[in-house]
Amino acid sequence: MTSTLTLPEGRTLTSSWPETPPGGDPLPGQLDRWLVARGAELVAIRRHIHAHPELSGEEFETAALVARTLTAAGLSPQMLPKGNGVICDIGSGDRVIALRADLDALPLPDAKDVPYRSTVDNVCHACGHDAHTTILLGVGLALAQLAETDGLPGRVRLLFQPAEEQMPSGAPDVIAAGGLKDVSAVYALHCAPLLPVGLVGVRSGPFTAAADKIEIRLTGKGGHTARPHLTADLVYALGRILVGLPALLNRRVDPLAGMSMVWGAVRAGEAANAIPSEALARGTVRTLNKEAWREAPELITELAQAAVEGTGADLDVTYTRGVPPVVNDRLATAVVAGAAGAALGAERVVEAEISMGGEDFAYYLDHVPGAMIRLGTGIPGASERVDIHQSAFDIDERAIGHGVRVMVHTALAALSAGAF
Ligand code: NI
């Protein structure tokens, strides 16, 4: 079947692949035969997980399903201590490559009218983690078959992680359970609805942003607006913080660090003629740079102090850490880009955009090099492109087969690469 695809840069691509459903791929080869045999089963698994979503930290049934399926394939999965995640090694040898998927759904209603719609009120796989889980499961089953015939040149570790969507997130639990022991590189993919199905987005360097929260509380003597000199005039002091702090930050942090401080809530006073004794501002601090992220709490507290200098206001800064930025390793990115090209065709590998959203895959990258890629799940011909974290989000299920291909190739390429 011939199909035409418009690439992000506007070029049009006409090809005879892969506009067939997973399982119907005409390409020859072992992985293709495997996908022909098992592709429909993977779609069924994805639909089951989609219909039975579980919130962050409560992925017990999903983890049990993963463990059951891996056990049936002759593997020996280990549950995380809480029972809401799974770690599973395939093959043998000292070289270990890890592949990670996240299991959790979001506290959103499912607005789709499909047979696999969520059966749980206000819980929905609106971030595609059902697809991530299914793909990694498919990779595990395919690699298990390869390992049986001694076709696996090392060990591949599958990390099925709980609680990606909340803080504290589940990645540190996986690491504490030994998930990265002996691992030389770690890889993951994320559904990308704005990328057409059939394409994969890769990028070396910054990939997603750190996302921290900041709360600034000012206290001081209130009073009549007729006599501001007898007060700490917190409304004025807060105004200096609101405008001055982001501006000062932009003068102290390299613009290339992509740091962005934005206020989301501001509160001070009630009456027009009364200066309050308390004022508050809340916002987020995002950055694409690890160094800038590490230094942010101290720097921001110092600059907030400078912004209220001389007003008499007392300052209290509460800085709450979110996830670090995901910064893809150059060599790991080269490996995954090459593998994606081998799996799908080089013309289907495009440059991924940077996202200012957060992703807890960053915790793994604090320990070992690795890379995250975007898997095109955009549905061709859809009247509207529904982004992740929206109630009507869905994927083009052909992406499951693509994801399996790319990650199997990635594992094999990374095990063979001398760099790790
Ligand atoms: Ni996600």
Coordinates of C-alpha atoms and ligand atoms in Angstrom, one line a residue:
M1 CA 0.0 0.0 0.0
T2 CA 1.4 3.4 -1.0
S3 CA 0.9 6.3 1.3
T4 CA 1.8 10.0 1.5
L5 CA 3.1 11.6 4.6
T6 CA 3.8 15.3 5.3
L7 CA 7.0 15.7 7.3
P8 CA 7.2 18.5 9.9
E9 CA 9.4 20.7 7.7
G10 CA 6.8 20.6 5.0
R11 CA 8.3 18.0 2.7
T12 CA 6.0 15.3 1.4
L13 CA 7.0 11.7 1.7
T14 CA 5.5 8.9 -0.4
S15 CA 6.2 5.4 0.5
S16 CA 4.9 1.9 0.7
W17 CA 5.4 1.5 4.4
P18 CA 4.2 1.5 7.2
E19 CA 0.6 2.2 6.5
T20 CA -0.4 -1.3 7.3
P21 CA -1.6 -2.2 10.8
P22 CA 0.9 -3.7 13.3
G23 CA 1.0 -7.3 12.4
G24 CA 0.5 -6.7 8.7
D25 CA 4.0 -5.3 8.0
P26 CA 5.3 -6.6 4.7
L27 CA 9.0 -6.2 5.5
P28 CA 10.8 -9.5 5.8
G29 CA 12.9 -10.5 8.9
Q30 CA 12.6 -12.0 12.3
L31 CA 11.1 -9.0 14.0
D32 CA 8.6 -8.6 11.2
R33 CA 7.5 -12.2 11.5
W34 CA 7.2 -11.7 15.2
L35 CA 5.0 -8.6 14.8
V36 CA 2.9 -10.4 12.3
A37 CA 2.3 -13.1 14.8
R38 CA 1.8 -11.0 17.9
G39 CA 0.9 -7.5 16.8
A40 CA -2.9 -7.9 17.2
E41 CA -2.3 -9.3 20.7
L42 CA -0.3 -6.2 21.6
V43 CA -3.2 -3.9 20.4
A44 CA -5.5 -6.0 22.6
I45 CA -3.2 -5.5 25.6
R46 CA -3.1 -1.8 25.0
R47 CA -6.9 -1.6 24.8
H48 CA -7.2 -3.6 28.0
I49 CA -4.8 -1.3 29.9
H50 CA -6.6 1.8 28.4
A51 CA -10.0 0.5 29.6
H52 CA -8.6 -0.2 33.1
P53 CA -6.4 2.8 33.9
E54 CA -4.8 3.2 37.3
L55 CA -3.6 6.4 39.0
S56 CA 0.0 7.2 40.0
G57 CA 1.3 4.9 42.7
E58 CA -1.7 2.5 42.3
E59 CA -0.7 0.6 39.2
F60 CA -1.1 -2.8 40.9
E61 CA -3.3 -4.5 38.3
T62 CA -1.3 -3.1 35.4
A63 CA 2.0 -4.2 37.0
A64 CA 0.5 -7.7 37.7
L65 CA -0.6 -7.9 34.0
V66 CA 2.9 -7.1 32.8
A67 CA 4.5 -9.6 35.2
R68 CA 2.0 -12.3 34.2
T69 CA 2.7 -11.8 30.5
L70 CA 6.5 -11.8 31.0
T71 CA 6.3 -14.9 33.2
A72 CA 4.3 -16.7 30.5
A73 CA 7.1 -15.9 28.1
G74 CA 9.6 -17.8 30.4
L75 CA 11.0 -14.6 31.9
S76 CA 11.5 -13.9 35.7
P77 CA 10.0 -10.5 36.4
Q78 CA 10.6 -8.9 39.8
M79 CA 7.9 -6.7 41.3
L80 CA 8.9 -3.4 43.0
P81 CA 8.5 -3.6 46.8
K82 CA 5.1 -1.9 46.7
G83 CA 3.8 -4.2 43.9
N84 CA 3.1 -1.3 41.5
G85 CA 6.1 -1.7 39.1
V86 CA 8.1 -4.4 37.5
I87 CA 11.8 -5.0 36.6
C88 CA 12.8 -7.8 34.3
D89 CA 16.1 -8.9 32.8
I90 CA 16.4 -10.7 29.5
G91 CA 19.5 -12.5 28.3
S92 CA 22.8 -12.8 30.1
G93 CA 26.2 -11.2 30.3
D94 CA 27.8 -8.1 31.9
R95 CA 26.6 -5.5 29.5
V96 CA 23.2 -4.2 30.5
I97 CA 20.9 -1.8 28.6
A98 CA 17.8 -0.6 30.3
L99 CA 14.5 0.4 28.6
R100 CA 11.9 2.2 30.6
A101 CA 8.1 2.6 30.3
D102 CA 5.7 4.4 32.7
L103 CA 2.4 2.7 33.9
D104 CA 0.2 5.4 35.3
A105 CA -2.9 7.2 34.0
L106 CA -4.2 10.7 34.8
P107 CA -7.1 12.0 36.9
L108 CA -9.2 13.0 33.9
P109 CA -12.5 11.8 32.4
D110 CA -12.2 9.8 29.2
A111 CA -14.1 11.9 26.6
K112 CA -13.6 9.3 23.7
D113 CA -16.3 7.2 22.2
V114 CA -14.4 4.0 21.5
P115 CA -14.8 0.4 22.6
Y116 CA -11.8 0.6 24.8
R117 CA -12.9 3.8 26.6
S118 CA -11.9 4.0 30.3
T119 CA -14.1 2.0 32.6
V120 CA -13.0 4.0 35.6
D121 CA -14.6 7.4 36.3
N122 CA -12.3 10.3 36.0
V123 CA -9.2 8.2 35.3
C124 CA -7.8 8.1 31.8
H125 CA -4.6 7.1 29.9
A126 CA -4.4 10.6 28.4
C127 CA -0.6 10.6 28.2
G128 CA -0.2 7.4 26.3
H129 CA 1.5 5.5 29.1
D130 CA -0.7 2.5 28.1
A131 CA 1.1 2.5 24.8
H132 CA 4.5 2.9 26.4
T133 CA 3.7 -0.1 28.7
T134 CA 2.4 -2.2 25.8
I135 CA 5.4 -1.4 23.6
L136 CA 7.9 -2.3 26.3
L137 CA 6.0 -5.5 26.9
G138 CA 6.2 -6.3 23.2
V139 CA 9.9 -5.5 23.2
G140 CA 10.4 -7.9 26.2
L141 CA 8.5 -10.7 24.4
A142 CA 10.3 -10.3 21.2
L143 CA 13.7 -10.1 22.9
A144 CA 12.9 -13.2 25.0
Q145 CA 12.4 -15.1 21.8
L146 CA 15.7 -13.8 20.5
A147 CA 17.5 -14.7 23.7
E148 CA 16.3 -18.3 23.4
T149 CA 18.1 -18.6 20.1
D150 CA 21.3 -16.9 21.6
G151 CA 20.6 -13.8 19.4
L152 CA 20.9 -11.3 22.3
P153 CA 24.5 -10.1 22.7
G154 CA 24.0 -9.1 26.4
R155 CA 21.3 -8.3 28.9
V156 CA 18.3 -6.0 28.4
R157 CA 16.5 -4.7 31.5
L158 CA 12.9 -3.7 31.2
L159 CA 11.8 -1.0 33.8
F160 CA 8.0 -0.7 34.2
Q161 CA 7.8 2.4 36.4
P162 CA 4.9 3.7 38.5
A163 CA 3.9 7.3 39.2
E164 CA 5.5 9.3 36.4
E165 CA 2.7 11.9 36.7
Q166 CA 3.1 12.9 40.3
M167 CA 5.7 14.2 42.7
P168 CA 7.4 12.5 44.3
S169 CA 7.6 10.3 41.2
G170 CA 8.2 6.6 40.8
A171 CA 11.6 6.7 39.1
P172 CA 13.6 7.0 42.4
D173 CA 11.7 3.8 43.6
V174 CA 12.9 1.9 40.5
I175 CA 16.5 3.1 41.0
A176 CA 16.3 2.3 44.8
A177 CA 15.2 -1.3 43.8
G178 CA 18.3 -1.7 41.7
G179 CA 16.8 -0.8 38.4
L180 CA 20.0 0.8 37.2
K181 CA 22.5 -1.7 38.7
D182 CA 25.2 -2.5 36.1
V183 CA 23.3 -0.5 33.4
S184 CA 25.4 1.3 30.9
A185 CA 22.6 3.2 29.1
V186 CA 18.9 3.8 29.4
Y187 CA 16.3 4.6 26.8
A188 CA 12.6 5.5 26.7
L189 CA 10.1 6.8 24.3
H190 CA 7.0 9.0 24.7
C191 CA 3.9 9.3 22.5
A192 CA 3.9 12.4 20.4
P193 CA 0.4 13.1 19.0
L194 CA 1.6 16.2 17.1
L195 CA 4.1 14.0 15.2
P196 CA 2.4 11.9 12.5
V197 CA 2.4 8.1 13.0
G198 CA 5.3 6.5 11.3
L199 CA 7.8 9.2 12.4
V200 CA 10.2 9.3 15.3
G201 CA 11.6 12.4 16.8
V202 CA 15.2 12.4 18.3
R203 CA 17.3 15.2 19.8
S204 CA 20.6 15.3 21.5
G205 CA 20.9 17.6 24.5
P206 CA 17.9 19.3 26.3
F207 CA 14.7 17.5 25.7
T208 CA 12.2 18.4 28.4
A209 CA 12.5 21.1 31.1
A210 CA 12.8 21.0 34.9
A211 CA 9.6 22.3 36.5
D212 CA 9.9 23.6 40.1
K213 CA 7.4 25.5 42.2
I214 CA 8.1 28.6 44.1
E215 CA 6.0 30.3 46.8
I216 CA 6.9 33.7 48.2
R217 CA 5.3 35.0 51.3
L218 CA 5.8 38.5 52.6
T219 CA 4.9 39.7 56.0
G220 CA 5.2 43.1 57.7
K221 CA 3.3 45.9 59.3
G222 CA 0.1 46.8 57.6
G223 CA -1.9 50.1 58.0
H224 CA -3.7 53.0 56.3
T225 CA -2.8 53.8 52.7
A226 CA -2.6 57.4 53.8
R227 CA 0.5 56.6 55.8
P228 CA 2.5 54.0 53.8
H229 CA 5.7 55.3 55.5
L230 CA 4.5 53.7 58.8
T231 CA 4.0 50.3 57.2
A232 CA 6.1 47.8 55.2
D233 CA 3.8 48.4 52.2
L234 CA 3.6 44.8 51.2
V235 CA 1.6 45.4 48.0
Y236 CA 4.4 47.6 46.7
A237 CA 7.0 45.1 47.9
L238 CA 5.2 42.2 46.2
G239 CA 5.0 44.3 43.0
R240 CA 8.7 44.6 43.0
I241 CA 9.1 40.8 43.4
L242 CA 6.6 40.1 40.7
V243 CA 8.3 42.3 38.1
G244 CA 11.8 42.4 39.4
L245 CA 12.5 38.8 40.3
P246 CA 12.0 37.3 36.8
A247 CA 13.9 40.3 35.3
L248 CA 16.8 39.9 37.7
L249 CA 16.9 36.2 36.9
N250 CA 17.2 36.9 33.2
R251 CA 20.2 39.0 34.0
R252 CA 21.9 36.4 36.1
V253 CA 21.3 33.2 34.2
D254 CA 22.6 32.4 30.7
P255 CA 19.7 32.8 28.2
L256 CA 20.8 29.5 26.7
A257 CA 19.8 27.8 29.9
G258 CA 16.2 28.4 28.9
M259 CA 15.1 29.4 32.3
S260 CA 11.5 30.8 32.6
M261 CA 9.9 32.0 35.8
V262 CA 6.1 32.7 35.5
W263 CA 3.7 33.6 38.3
G264 CA 0.4 31.7 38.4
A265 CA -1.2 33.1 41.7
V266 CA -0.9 36.4 43.5
R267 CA -2.7 37.5 46.6
A268 CA -2.5 40.7 48.7
G269 CA -5.0 42.8 50.6
E270 CA -8.7 43.4 50.2
A271 CA -9.7 47.1 50.9
A272 CA -8.6 49.9 48.6
N273 CA -7.3 52.0 51.5
A274 CA -5.7 49.3 53.7
I275 CA -2.2 48.0 53.4
P276 CA -2.2 44.3 54.3
S277 CA 0.2 42.5 56.7
E278 CA 0.6 39.5 54.4
A279 CA 1.1 39.0 50.7
L280 CA 1.7 35.9 48.6
A281 CA 2.9 34.9 45.1
R282 CA 3.1 31.4 43.6
G283 CA 4.7 30.4 40.3
T284 CA 6.9 28.0 38.4
V285 CA 10.5 27.9 37.5
R286 CA 11.4 26.0 34.4
T287 CA 14.8 25.4 32.8
L288 CA 16.5 23.2 30.2
N289 CA 19.9 23.3 31.9
K290 CA 21.0 21.0 34.8
E291 CA 23.5 23.5 36.3
A292 CA 21.0 26.3 36.2
W293 CA 18.4 23.9 37.8
R294 CA 20.8 23.0 40.6
E295 CA 21.6 26.6 41.4
A296 CA 18.1 27.9 41.1
P297 CA 16.8 27.7 44.7
E298 CA 19.7 29.6 46.2
L299 CA 19.9 32.2 43.4
I300 CA 16.2 32.9 43.4
T301 CA 16.1 33.3 47.2
E302 CA 19.0 35.8 46.9
L303 CA 17.3 37.7 44.1
A304 CA 14.0 37.8 45.9
Q305 CA 15.8 39.3 48.9
A306 CA 17.4 41.9 46.7
A307 CA 14.0 42.8 45.1
V308 CA 12.4 43.7 48.5
E309 CA 15.5 45.4 49.9
G310 CA 14.7 48.5 51.8
T311 CA 10.9 47.9 51.9
G312 CA 10.9 46.5 55.5
A313 CA 9.0 43.4 54.3
D314 CA 10.0 40.0 55.8
L315 CA 10.5 37.4 53.1
D316 CA 9.9 33.7 53.2
V317 CA 10.7 31.6 50.1
T318 CA 9.4 28.1 49.7
Y319 CA 11.1 26.4 46.8
T320 CA 9.7 22.9 45.9
R321 CA 11.7 20.8 43.5
G322 CA 10.0 19.1 40.6
V323 CA 11.8 16.8 38.1
P324 CA 15.2 17.7 36.7
P325 CA 15.5 18.5 33.0
V326 CA 15.9 15.6 30.6
V327 CA 19.2 16.1 28.8
N328 CA 19.8 13.4 26.2
D329 CA 23.3 12.0 26.0
R330 CA 25.0 12.6 22.6
L331 CA 26.2 9.1 22.0
A332 CA 23.0 7.5 23.3
T333 CA 21.0 9.8 21.0
A334 CA 23.2 8.7 18.0
V335 CA 22.6 5.1 18.9
V336 CA 18.8 5.5 19.1
A337 CA 18.7 7.6 16.0
G338 CA 20.6 5.0 14.0
A339 CA 18.4 2.2 15.5
A340 CA 15.2 4.1 14.6
G341 CA 16.5 4.6 11.1
A342 CA 17.2 0.9 10.8
A343 CA 13.8 0.1 12.2
L344 CA 11.7 2.5 10.2
G345 CA 13.8 4.0 7.5
A346 CA 16.2 7.0 7.9
E347 CA 13.7 9.4 6.3
R348 CA 11.3 8.7 9.2
V349 CA 13.7 10.0 11.8
V350 CA 13.1 13.7 12.4
E351 CA 14.4 16.3 14.9
A352 CA 12.3 16.3 18.0
E353 CA 11.1 19.6 19.5
I354 CA 12.1 20.6 23.0
S355 CA 9.3 20.6 25.5
M356 CA 9.0 22.9 28.5
G357 CA 7.0 20.2 30.2
G358 CA 8.6 17.9 32.8
E359 CA 9.4 14.2 32.6
D360 CA 10.8 12.1 35.4
F361 CA 13.0 10.0 33.0
A362 CA 15.5 12.7 34.0
Y363 CA 16.2 10.9 37.3
Y364 CA 17.7 7.9 35.4
L365 CA 19.9 10.2 33.4
D366 CA 21.3 11.5 36.6
H367 CA 22.9 8.1 37.0
V368 CA 23.6 6.7 33.5
P369 CA 23.7 8.2 30.0
G370 CA 20.6 7.7 27.9
A371 CA 18.1 9.2 25.6
M372 CA 14.3 9.7 25.3
I373 CA 12.7 9.9 21.9
R374 CA 9.3 10.9 20.6
L375 CA 7.1 8.3 18.9
G376 CA 4.7 9.7 16.3
T377 CA 1.2 8.7 17.3
G378 CA -0.7 11.4 15.3
I379 CA -3.8 10.1 13.7
P380 CA -3.8 10.9 9.9
G381 CA -6.9 12.8 8.8
A382 CA -8.0 13.6 12.3
S383 CA -10.1 16.8 12.3
E384 CA -8.3 18.1 15.3
R385 CA -4.9 17.2 16.9
V386 CA -5.6 16.3 20.5
D387 CA -2.5 16.9 22.7
I388 CA -1.5 14.7 25.6
H389 CA -3.2 15.4 29.0
Q390 CA -6.5 16.1 27.2
S391 CA -9.5 13.9 27.8
A392 CA -10.0 13.1 24.1
F393 CA -6.3 12.0 23.6
D394 CA -5.9 8.8 21.6
I395 CA -3.1 7.2 19.5
D396 CA -2.9 5.7 16.1
E397 CA -2.3 2.1 17.2
R398 CA 0.1 1.4 14.4
A399 CA 2.6 3.3 16.6
I400 CA 2.7 0.3 18.8
G401 CA 4.5 -1.8 16.2
H402 CA 6.7 1.1 15.3
G403 CA 7.7 1.5 19.0
V404 CA 8.5 -2.2 19.3
R405 CA 10.7 -2.1 16.2
V406 CA 12.5 1.0 17.3
M407 CA 13.2 -0.2 20.9
V408 CA 14.2 -3.7 19.9
H409 CA 16.7 -2.2 17.4
T410 CA 17.8 0.3 20.0
A411 CA 18.5 -2.4 22.6
L412 CA 20.5 -4.5 20.1
A413 CA 22.4 -1.4 18.7
A414 CA 23.2 -0.2 22.3
L415 CA 24.4 -3.7 23.3
S416 CA 26.7 -3.8 20.3
A417 CA 27.9 -0.2 20.6
G418 CA 31.4 0.1 21.9
A419 CA 30.6 3.5 23.5
F420 CA 28.7 2.0 26.5
Ligands
NI1 NI 3.7 11.1 29.9

